[in-house]
Tab-separated table of C-alpha atoms and ligand atoms in Angstrom:
chain	number	residue	atom	x	y	z
A	1	MET	CA	0.000	0.000	0.000
A	2	LYS	CA	2.863	2.371	0.862
A	3	LEU	CA	4.307	1.940	-2.591
A	4	LEU	CA	0.971	2.637	-4.210
A	5	ILE	CA	0.488	5.813	-2.198
A	6	SER	CA	3.981	7.039	-3.069
A	7	ALA	CA	3.380	6.314	-6.722
A	8	LEU	CA	0.079	8.139	-6.661
A	9	LEU	CA	1.535	11.104	-4.862
A	10	LEU	CA	4.371	11.294	-7.321
A	11	SER	CA	1.873	11.301	-10.188
A	12	VAL	CA	-0.187	14.032	-8.629
A	13	CYS	CA	2.867	16.044	-7.646
A	14	GLN	CA	3.969	16.026	-11.240
A	15	GLY	CA	0.568	17.511	-12.011
A	16	PHE	CA	-0.011	18.141	-15.663
A	17	LEU	CA	3.461	17.047	-16.684
A	18	ALA	CA	2.834	13.362	-16.181
A	19	PRO	CA	-0.585	11.781	-16.509
A	20	VAL	CA	-1.555	9.350	-13.746
A	21	PRO	CA	-0.853	5.833	-15.042
A	22	SER	CA	-4.186	4.156	-15.659
A	23	THR	CA	-3.148	1.131	-13.610
A	24	PHE	CA	-3.171	3.397	-10.565
A	25	LEU	CA	-6.674	4.650	-11.147
A	26	SER	CA	-8.803	2.863	-8.609
A	27	ARG	CA	-12.354	3.901	-7.685
A	28	LYS	CA	-11.158	6.690	-5.419
A	29	THR	CA	-8.475	8.028	-7.724
A	30	THR	CA	-11.001	8.649	-10.488
A	31	SER	CA	-12.778	11.255	-8.363
A	32	PRO	CA	-12.171	14.792	-9.648
A	33	LEU	CA	-9.019	16.479	-8.477
A	34	PHE	CA	-10.479	19.878	-9.160
A	35	ALA	CA	-13.514	21.630	-7.829
A	36	THR	CA	-16.623	21.472	-9.967
A	37	ALA	CA	-18.676	24.010	-8.011
A	38	SER	CA	-17.306	27.566	-7.795
A	39	PRO	CA	-13.764	26.877	-8.977
A	40	PRO	CA	-11.243	29.091	-7.201
A	41	ALA	CA	-9.240	31.685	-9.126
A	42	THR	CA	-6.383	29.227	-9.466
A	43	ALA	CA	-7.405	25.575	-9.727
A	44	ARG	CA	-5.991	23.743	-6.721
A	45	LYS	CA	-4.761	20.209	-6.476
A	46	THR	CA	-5.466	17.807	-3.692
A	47	PRO	CA	-3.487	14.708	-2.758
A	48	VAL	CA	-5.036	11.401	-3.670
A	49	PHE	CA	-4.715	8.544	-1.232
A	50	ASP	CA	-5.846	5.233	-2.518
A	51	GLU	CA	-6.749	3.583	0.742
A	52	VAL	CA	-7.996	4.853	4.040
A	53	CYS	CA	-6.775	2.888	7.031
A	54	GLU	CA	-8.686	3.287	10.233
A	55	THR	CA	-5.863	3.587	12.696
A	56	THR	CA	-2.649	4.228	10.830
A	57	GLY	CA	-4.007	6.082	7.830
A	58	VAL	CA	-3.359	9.512	6.477
A	59	THR	CA	-3.310	12.153	9.180
A	60	LEU	CA	-4.492	15.715	8.727
A	61	THR	CA	-0.925	16.904	9.265
A	62	ARG	CA	0.362	14.685	6.480
A	63	PHE	CA	-2.529	15.627	4.218
A	64	MET	CA	-1.825	19.343	4.648
A	65	ILE	CA	1.871	18.853	3.927
A	66	GLU	CA	0.916	17.152	0.657
A	67	VAL	CA	-1.561	19.939	-0.140
A	68	ALA	CA	1.182	22.525	0.334
A	69	MET	CA	3.607	20.515	-1.799
A	70	LEU	CA	1.105	20.415	-4.634
A	71	ASN	CA	0.064	24.043	-4.239
A	72	PRO	CA	3.115	26.156	-3.389
A	73	GLU	CA	0.929	29.256	-2.862
A	74	LEU	CA	-0.491	27.451	0.184
A	75	SER	CA	2.886	26.665	1.718
A	76	GLU	CA	2.076	28.525	4.935
A	77	LEU	CA	-1.328	26.955	5.431
A	78	PRO	CA	-0.195	23.736	7.205
A	79	SER	CA	1.128	25.590	10.241
A	80	LEU	CA	-2.119	27.502	10.539
A	81	PHE	CA	-4.115	24.293	10.186
A	82	SER	CA	-1.963	22.700	12.798
A	83	GLY	CA	-2.943	25.518	15.214
A	84	ILE	CA	-6.628	25.001	14.463
A	85	GLU	CA	-6.266	21.248	14.765
A	86	THR	CA	-4.655	21.593	18.189
A	87	ALA	CA	-7.355	23.999	19.327
A	88	CYS	CA	-10.031	21.539	18.161
A	89	LYS	CA	-8.472	18.737	20.171
A	90	ALA	CA	-8.315	20.954	23.255
A	91	ILE	CA	-11.905	22.147	22.777
A	92	SER	CA	-13.119	18.604	22.195
A	93	ASN	CA	-11.653	17.675	25.565
A	94	MET	CA	-13.082	20.721	27.313
A	95	VAL	CA	-16.560	20.028	25.960
A	96	LYS	CA	-16.381	16.337	26.790
A	97	ARG	CA	-15.256	16.980	30.352
A	98	SER	CA	-17.341	20.091	31.010
A	99	GLN	CA	-19.856	18.316	33.248
A	100	LEU	CA	-17.031	17.049	35.453
A	101	THR	CA	-14.910	20.187	35.534
A	102	GLY	CA	-17.682	22.671	36.210
A	103	LEU	CA	-17.382	24.421	32.842
A	104	THR	CA	-21.129	24.480	32.314
A	105	GLY	CA	-23.589	27.355	32.484
A	106	TYR	CA	-23.285	31.024	31.736
A	107	ALA	CA	-20.097	33.014	32.121
A	108	GLU	CA	-19.763	35.033	35.312
A	109	GLY	CA	-22.891	33.319	36.613
A	110	GLY	CA	-24.877	35.072	33.862
A	111	GLY	CA	-24.651	38.628	32.620
A	112	SER	CA	-21.721	38.282	30.240
A	113	ILE	CA	-23.198	39.501	26.960
A	114	ASN	CA	-21.469	39.423	23.571
A	115	VAL	CA	-21.798	42.198	20.981
A	116	GLN	CA	-24.887	40.583	19.544
A	117	GLY	CA	-26.732	40.781	22.839
A	118	GLU	CA	-26.423	37.047	23.490
A	119	GLU	CA	-25.490	35.718	26.875
A	120	GLN	CA	-22.128	33.959	26.720
A	121	LYS	CA	-21.591	30.495	28.080
A	122	THR	CA	-18.446	29.800	30.078
A	123	LEU	CA	-17.341	27.544	27.242
A	124	ASP	CA	-17.943	30.302	24.631
A	125	ILE	CA	-15.326	32.453	26.303
A	126	MET	CA	-12.871	29.668	27.047
A	127	THR	CA	-12.969	28.174	23.564
A	128	ASN	CA	-12.485	31.613	22.032
A	129	ASP	CA	-9.384	31.963	24.144
A	130	VAL	CA	-8.063	28.534	23.222
A	131	LEU	CA	-8.382	29.337	19.510
A	132	LYS	CA	-6.779	32.743	19.834
A	133	ARG	CA	-3.819	31.278	21.667
A	134	ALA	CA	-3.421	28.352	19.300
A	135	LEU	CA	-3.505	30.605	16.257
A	136	ARG	CA	-1.339	33.323	17.737
A	137	PHE	CA	1.525	30.891	18.150
A	138	THR	CA	1.426	29.837	14.523
A	139	GLY	CA	2.760	33.280	13.612
A	140	LYS	CA	0.612	33.243	10.484
A	141	LEU	CA	-2.307	35.360	11.565
A	142	GLY	CA	-2.766	39.042	10.970
A	143	VAL	CA	-6.270	39.729	12.118
A	144	LEU	CA	-8.860	37.610	13.830
A	145	ALA	CA	-12.600	38.057	13.862
A	146	SER	CA	-14.743	35.876	16.021
A	147	GLU	CA	-18.316	35.559	17.155
A	148	GLU	CA	-17.164	36.308	20.673
A	149	GLU	CA	-15.085	39.397	19.817
A	150	ASP	CA	-16.730	42.790	19.288
A	151	THR	CA	-14.307	43.905	16.582
A	152	PRO	CA	-11.589	42.023	14.763
A	153	VAL	CA	-8.627	41.488	17.024
A	154	ASP	CA	-5.108	42.005	15.877
A	155	VAL	CA	-2.936	39.126	16.897
A	156	GLU	CA	0.481	40.229	15.741
A	157	PRO	CA	2.606	38.129	18.061
A	158	SER	CA	5.487	39.731	19.919
A	159	SER	CA	8.804	38.650	18.437
A	160	LYS	CA	9.426	36.420	21.445
A	161	GLU	CA	6.371	34.301	20.815
A	162	VAL	CA	6.940	33.694	17.114
A	163	MET	CA	8.024	30.184	16.351
A	164	PHE	CA	8.006	30.409	12.566
A	165	ASP	CA	8.932	33.071	10.040
A	166	GLU	CA	6.359	35.716	10.712
A	167	THR	CA	4.485	36.827	7.621
A	168	SER	CA	0.963	37.566	8.842
A	169	LYS	CA	-0.268	35.952	5.680
A	170	TYR	CA	-3.813	35.078	6.639
A	171	VAL	CA	-6.919	36.402	8.291
A	172	ALA	CA	-8.987	33.878	10.231
A	173	VAL	CA	-12.623	34.183	11.121
A	174	PHE	CA	-14.222	31.689	13.434
A	175	ASP	CA	-17.110	30.749	15.596
A	176	PRO	CA	-15.343	29.000	18.484
A	177	LEU	CA	-18.324	27.050	19.815
A	178	ASP	CA	-21.283	27.080	17.478
A	179	GLY	CA	-24.466	25.665	18.960
A	180	SER	CA	-23.269	26.476	22.469
A	181	SER	CA	-26.798	26.993	23.774
A	182	ASN	CA	-27.023	23.189	23.543
A	183	VAL	CA	-23.712	22.315	25.099
A	184	ASP	CA	-24.795	21.675	28.686
A	185	ALA	CA	-27.243	19.031	27.466
A	186	GLY	CA	-24.520	17.077	25.683
A	187	ILE	CA	-25.824	17.982	22.209
A	188	PRO	CA	-23.242	18.197	19.378
A	189	THR	CA	-21.456	21.532	18.995
A	190	GLY	CA	-18.704	22.683	16.680
A	191	THR	CA	-16.021	25.181	15.732
A	192	ILE	CA	-16.333	26.858	12.327
A	193	PHE	CA	-13.417	28.611	10.635
A	194	GLY	CA	-12.729	30.522	7.464
A	195	ILE	CA	-9.326	31.673	6.217
A	196	PHE	CA	-8.719	34.606	3.887
A	197	ASP	CA	-5.515	36.085	2.529
A	198	HIS	CA	-4.294	39.006	4.564
A	199	ASP	CA	-2.946	42.289	3.311
A	200	GLU	CA	0.601	42.014	4.604
A	201	GLU	CA	0.952	45.793	4.711
A	202	CYS	CA	-1.676	45.917	7.416
A	203	VAL	CA	-0.205	45.958	10.913
A	204	VAL	CA	-2.358	47.090	13.790
A	205	GLU	CA	-0.987	47.992	17.182
A	206	GLY	CA	-2.973	48.663	20.319
A	207	GLU	CA	-6.509	48.039	21.403
A	208	PRO	CA	-9.447	48.205	18.966
A	209	GLU	CA	-10.899	51.308	20.722
A	210	GLY	CA	-7.909	53.558	20.042
A	211	LEU	CA	-7.276	52.730	16.401
A	212	SER	CA	-6.525	55.221	13.663
A	213	GLU	CA	-8.705	55.309	10.579
A	214	ALA	CA	-6.029	53.498	8.587
A	215	GLU	CA	-5.889	50.768	11.203
A	216	MET	CA	-9.652	50.419	11.135
A	217	VAL	CA	-9.470	49.984	7.360
A	218	CYS	CA	-6.917	47.269	8.010
A	219	LEU	CA	-9.234	45.535	10.423
A	220	THR	CA	-12.153	45.624	8.054
A	221	ASN	CA	-9.852	43.634	5.837
A	222	THR	CA	-11.804	40.708	7.230
A	223	LEU	CA	-14.900	41.864	5.399
A	224	LYS	CA	-14.583	39.779	2.277
A	225	PRO	CA	-17.086	37.627	0.426
A	226	GLY	CA	-16.883	33.845	0.667
A	227	THR	CA	-15.536	33.678	-2.885
A	228	ASP	CA	-12.262	35.044	-1.433
A	229	LEU	CA	-11.869	32.208	1.081
A	230	VAL	CA	-8.581	30.316	0.870
A	231	ALA	CA	-9.864	27.543	3.142
A	232	SER	CA	-12.702	26.774	5.479
A	233	GLY	CA	-13.850	23.974	7.713
A	234	TYR	CA	-15.334	22.890	10.983
A	235	CYS	CA	-14.704	20.610	13.917
A	236	LEU	CA	-17.706	18.724	15.176
A	237	TYR	CA	-17.718	17.644	18.819
A	238	SER	CA	-20.041	14.677	18.905
A	239	SER	CA	-19.902	10.884	19.239
A	240	SER	CA	-16.583	11.344	17.431
A	241	CYS	CA	-14.630	14.525	16.919
A	242	PHE	CA	-14.550	15.308	13.173
A	243	PHE	CA	-12.446	17.823	11.256
A	244	VAL	CA	-13.952	18.628	7.858
A	245	MET	CA	-12.179	21.051	5.528
A	246	THR	CA	-11.718	22.409	2.041
A	247	VAL	CA	-8.977	24.380	0.343
A	248	GLY	CA	-11.018	24.702	-2.839
A	249	CYS	CA	-10.592	21.239	-4.319
A	250	GLY	CA	-13.179	19.043	-2.666
A	251	VAL	CA	-14.167	18.366	0.920
A	252	TYR	CA	-12.151	16.081	3.192
A	253	GLY	CA	-13.266	14.677	6.538
A	254	PHE	CA	-10.963	13.449	9.308
A	255	THR	CA	-11.882	11.676	12.540
A	256	LEU	CA	-9.946	12.097	15.766
A	257	ASP	CA	-8.336	8.817	16.720
A	258	GLU	CA	-7.898	9.392	20.425
A	259	SER	CA	-5.546	6.437	20.808
A	260	ILE	CA	-2.903	8.246	18.742
A	261	GLY	CA	-4.150	11.823	19.217
A	262	GLU	CA	-4.400	12.435	15.468
A	263	PHE	CA	-7.114	13.340	12.985
A	264	VAL	CA	-7.171	10.520	10.427
A	265	LEU	CA	-8.657	10.778	6.942
A	266	THR	CA	-11.947	8.854	7.009
A	267	HIS	CA	-14.109	10.758	4.513
A	268	PRO	CA	-12.142	11.571	1.345
A	269	ASN	CA	-13.803	13.777	-1.275
A	270	ILE	CA	-17.237	14.078	0.328
A	271	LYS	CA	-20.044	14.551	-2.202
A	272	ILE	CA	-23.529	15.440	-1.038
A	273	PRO	CA	-26.360	13.418	-2.636
A	274	GLU	CA	-28.136	15.436	-5.352
A	275	THR	CA	-31.581	14.956	-3.915
A	276	SER	CA	-32.868	13.925	-0.528
A	277	LYS	CA	-35.723	13.290	1.893
A	278	ILE	CA	-34.553	15.325	4.863
A	279	TYR	CA	-35.119	18.938	5.805
A	280	SER	CA	-33.558	20.658	8.755
A	281	PHE	CA	-35.063	23.962	9.931
A	282	ASN	CA	-36.429	25.434	13.121
A	283	GLU	CA	-39.968	24.728	11.968
A	284	ALA	CA	-41.508	26.783	14.749
A	285	ASN	CA	-40.617	29.791	12.584
A	286	LEU	CA	-42.340	28.414	9.466
A	287	PRO	CA	-45.443	30.629	9.681
A	288	GLN	CA	-43.151	33.705	9.516
A	289	TRP	CA	-41.008	32.567	6.566
A	290	ASP	CA	-41.149	34.034	3.056
A	291	ALA	CA	-44.009	32.396	1.123
A	292	PRO	CA	-41.762	30.514	-1.385
A	293	MET	CA	-39.777	28.923	1.438
A	294	ARG	CA	-42.863	28.053	3.457
A	295	GLU	CA	-44.765	26.597	0.507
A	296	THR	CA	-41.852	24.464	-0.679
A	297	VAL	CA	-41.405	22.906	2.768
A	298	GLU	CA	-45.144	22.330	3.052
A	299	LYS	CA	-45.011	20.406	-0.240
A	300	TRP	CA	-42.055	18.344	0.936
A	301	ARG	CA	-43.955	17.359	4.070
A	302	VAL	CA	-46.658	15.654	2.024
A	303	GLY	CA	-44.505	14.344	-0.830
A	304	GLU	CA	-45.724	16.872	-3.374
A	305	GLY	CA	-42.398	18.534	-4.120
A	306	LYS	CA	-40.389	18.109	-7.328
A	307	SER	CA	-38.790	14.803	-6.311
A	308	GLY	CA	-42.081	13.358	-5.027
A	309	ASN	CA	-40.225	12.335	-1.858
A	310	ARG	CA	-42.051	12.642	1.410
A	311	PHE	CA	-39.522	14.428	3.610
A	312	SER	CA	-38.574	13.753	7.192
A	313	SER	CA	-37.455	16.423	9.640
A	314	ARG	CA	-34.079	16.313	11.428
A	315	TYR	CA	-33.069	19.411	13.394
A	316	ILE	CA	-30.445	19.416	16.117
A	317	GLY	CA	-30.400	23.209	16.379
A	318	SER	CA	-26.633	23.199	16.181
A	319	MET	CA	-25.402	24.300	12.771
A	320	VAL	CA	-22.252	22.188	12.611
A	321	GLY	CA	-24.111	18.982	13.499
A	322	ASP	CA	-26.956	19.753	11.109
A	323	VAL	CA	-24.624	20.657	8.228
A	324	HIS	CA	-22.419	17.609	8.847
A	325	ARG	CA	-25.410	15.266	8.598
A	326	THR	CA	-26.634	17.157	5.527
A	327	LEU	CA	-23.263	16.745	3.789
A	328	LEU	CA	-23.173	13.016	4.470
A	329	TYR	CA	-26.826	11.976	4.081
A	330	GLY	CA	-28.094	14.750	1.818
A	331	GLY	CA	-30.881	17.122	2.715
A	332	VAL	CA	-31.608	20.780	3.103
A	333	PHE	CA	-30.497	22.808	6.107
A	334	GLY	CA	-31.450	26.402	6.616
A	335	TYR	CA	-32.258	29.353	8.740
A	336	PRO	CA	-34.421	31.403	6.402
A	337	SER	CA	-35.495	34.985	6.567
A	338	ASP	CA	-38.668	35.547	8.561
A	339	THR	CA	-40.944	38.492	9.281
A	340	LYS	CA	-39.143	39.188	12.557
A	341	ASN	CA	-35.580	38.535	11.359
A	342	LYS	CA	-35.197	39.658	7.758
A	343	ASN	CA	-31.650	38.284	7.673
A	344	GLY	CA	-32.318	35.061	9.507
A	345	LYS	CA	-30.070	34.200	12.423
A	346	LEU	CA	-26.780	32.833	11.145
A	347	ARG	CA	-23.710	35.035	10.752
A	348	LEU	CA	-22.392	35.566	7.242
A	349	LEU	CA	-18.658	35.889	7.869
A	350	TYR	CA	-17.953	33.017	10.233
A	351	GLU	CA	-20.947	30.706	9.787
A	352	GLY	CA	-22.637	31.296	6.420
A	353	ALA	CA	-19.646	31.800	4.130
A	354	PRO	CA	-17.321	29.039	5.466
A	355	MET	CA	-20.153	26.487	5.497
A	356	SER	CA	-21.303	27.566	2.028
A	357	TYR	CA	-17.777	27.051	0.710
A	358	LEU	CA	-17.837	23.472	2.036
A	359	MET	CA	-21.333	22.865	0.725
A	360	GLU	CA	-20.476	24.046	-2.787
A	361	GLN	CA	-17.221	22.120	-2.799
A	362	ALA	CA	-19.213	18.984	-1.942
A	363	GLY	CA	-21.459	19.612	-4.961
A	364	GLY	CA	-24.351	21.278	-3.135
A	365	LEU	CA	-25.848	24.755	-3.231
A	366	SER	CA	-26.097	27.531	-0.678
A	367	SER	CA	-28.313	30.560	-1.123
A	368	THR	CA	-30.372	33.172	0.661
A	369	GLY	CA	-33.234	32.126	-1.603
A	370	THR	CA	-32.371	34.839	-4.094
A	371	LYS	CA	-28.565	35.182	-3.897
A	372	ARG	CA	-25.556	32.902	-3.701
A	373	VAL	CA	-24.271	33.260	-0.115
A	374	MET	CA	-20.631	33.053	-1.273
A	375	GLU	CA	-20.995	36.261	-3.292
A	376	ILE	CA	-22.240	38.506	-0.493
A	377	THR	CA	-19.700	40.988	0.857
A	378	PRO	CA	-20.405	41.679	4.517
A	379	ASP	CA	-20.851	45.299	5.592
A	380	GLU	CA	-19.979	44.432	9.144
A	381	VAL	CA	-18.323	41.587	11.003
A	382	HIS	CA	-21.378	40.157	12.731
A	383	GLN	CA	-23.858	40.572	9.857
A	384	ARG	CA	-26.551	37.887	9.589
A	385	VAL	CA	-27.686	36.140	6.444
A	386	PRO	CA	-30.705	33.994	5.538
A	387	ILE	CA	-29.530	30.565	4.440
A	388	VAL	CA	-30.843	27.535	2.660
A	389	MET	CA	-28.133	25.015	1.764
A	390	GLY	CA	-27.780	21.373	0.815
A	391	SER	CA	-28.617	18.894	-1.936
A	392	LYS	CA	-28.567	20.577	-5.327
A	393	GLY	CA	-31.959	19.390	-6.608
A	394	ASP	CA	-33.855	20.353	-3.465
A	395	VAL	CA	-32.208	23.734	-2.918
A	396	GLN	CA	-32.772	24.521	-6.591
A	397	GLU	CA	-36.460	23.842	-6.009
A	398	VAL	CA	-36.485	26.561	-3.336
A	399	LEU	CA	-34.648	28.979	-5.652
A	400	ASP	CA	-37.161	28.273	-8.428
A	401	ALA	CA	-40.016	29.014	-6.023
A	402	TYR	CA	-38.448	32.398	-5.125
A	403	LYS	CA	-37.979	33.150	-8.811
A	404	ALA	CA	-41.545	32.192	-9.664
A	405	ALA	CA	-42.707	34.553	-6.908
A	406	GLY	CA	-40.746	37.361	-8.558
A	407	MET	CA	-38.346	37.683	-5.599
B	501	FDP	P1	-26.496	28.680	19.023
B	501	FDP	O1	-27.389	29.885	19.149
B	501	FDP	O2	-26.820	27.603	20.023
B	501	FDP	O3	-25.008	29.020	19.028
B	501	FDP	O4	-26.000	30.520	15.127
B	501	FDP	C1	-25.964	29.827	16.289
B	501	FDP	C2	-26.910	28.643	16.363
B	501	FDP	O5	-26.808	28.000	17.587
B	501	FDP	C3	-26.656	27.597	15.253
B	501	FDP	O6	-25.635	26.713	15.565
B	501	FDP	C4	-27.979	26.913	15.130
B	501	FDP	O7	-28.179	26.334	13.864
B	501	FDP	C5	-28.964	28.017	15.413
B	501	FDP	O8	-28.264	29.010	16.160
B	501	FDP	C6	-30.148	27.539	16.194
B	501	FDP	O9	-31.076	28.542	16.341
B	501	FDP	P2	-32.547	28.259	16.955
B	501	FDP	O10	-32.348	27.942	18.390
B	501	FDP	O11	-33.266	29.550	16.766
B	501	FDP	O12	-33.156	27.138	16.199
């Protein structure tokens, strides 16, 4: 097997120069090496591993090294991924042990409110901190924006802390613990991240409150549409801890093997089924949804939609868990616009865009109903966006309904 992997890697490394020998093309190697949905500006290559071993297979670290070898413009991404990976392992542990270590409930006994007026859980604050620390020490981050931070935070490390050549190449946006309102009940939660290129000229010193106009412009550097994402992904803290990511050439899923402390490739090149029988919404809001959304779901309930399938409902109320199931089983997940919340609930920059990138890379669609989520440039860091994402055929049915309604 080792020999086969080396041979395959060599073929892929040589890229266009040497075609992959047909004898090496097994079922998995015939899957597309390039993105079909929303191809990035420069087509990226992804390593191809012919077999996936459960315990000694391809680790995330190894995978990212291969990605960087094949795509020299991403050479600094592995160290950043390694920071995120470490943070995910730490957060997974914190979440798992929270009932025993007293990390449950609201921060400061209640009363700690984030910029969006939501009460913060103890774990919201702690996981935010874990991520910031893990990323700061990679030396690759210029600016961070997070659900738990009011404004983007500059994380230029002091020269003492830098362990690698410091280039401040990327901007990371993340939701440290998505679905945290569920966490004390042991329901799945997750960390979502998105990575953009950073303007290397932009260096910000001092606290966000005292920034010059130029520094503020630097900080709003984070306000980019999803089409500018270099990478995105999530960690899901559930029965297993999963790390699912894309760098623009397919979606790859890794599972934490706790016996060796490594994320191991278990879900290569995830493709979402084109049509499905599952919808995933907070249905209590259905009476307030836009008519096209409401009517489509009402048809699905009774098997009168385009596919004729009678749909089932699956809603955890935790975006990472709901999207993960949707990617693997197919279906439609969403938090649509309603009469009370015109922009739905989910945040564009660190929930909507990174998850849409994954969804499109897996062959699905993600839209507000009238617009591709990936193409929306945020006006502010915590902006919300209505979302309906998932299996192509079913999401397209929603888009057609909006179109037919002249919206
Ligand atoms: P949470 O508030 O628990 O952090 O955007 C956050 C989110 O969870 C998503 O993970 C989830 O999909 C959604 O909100 C759930 O909202 P509802 O409780 O309104 O259904």
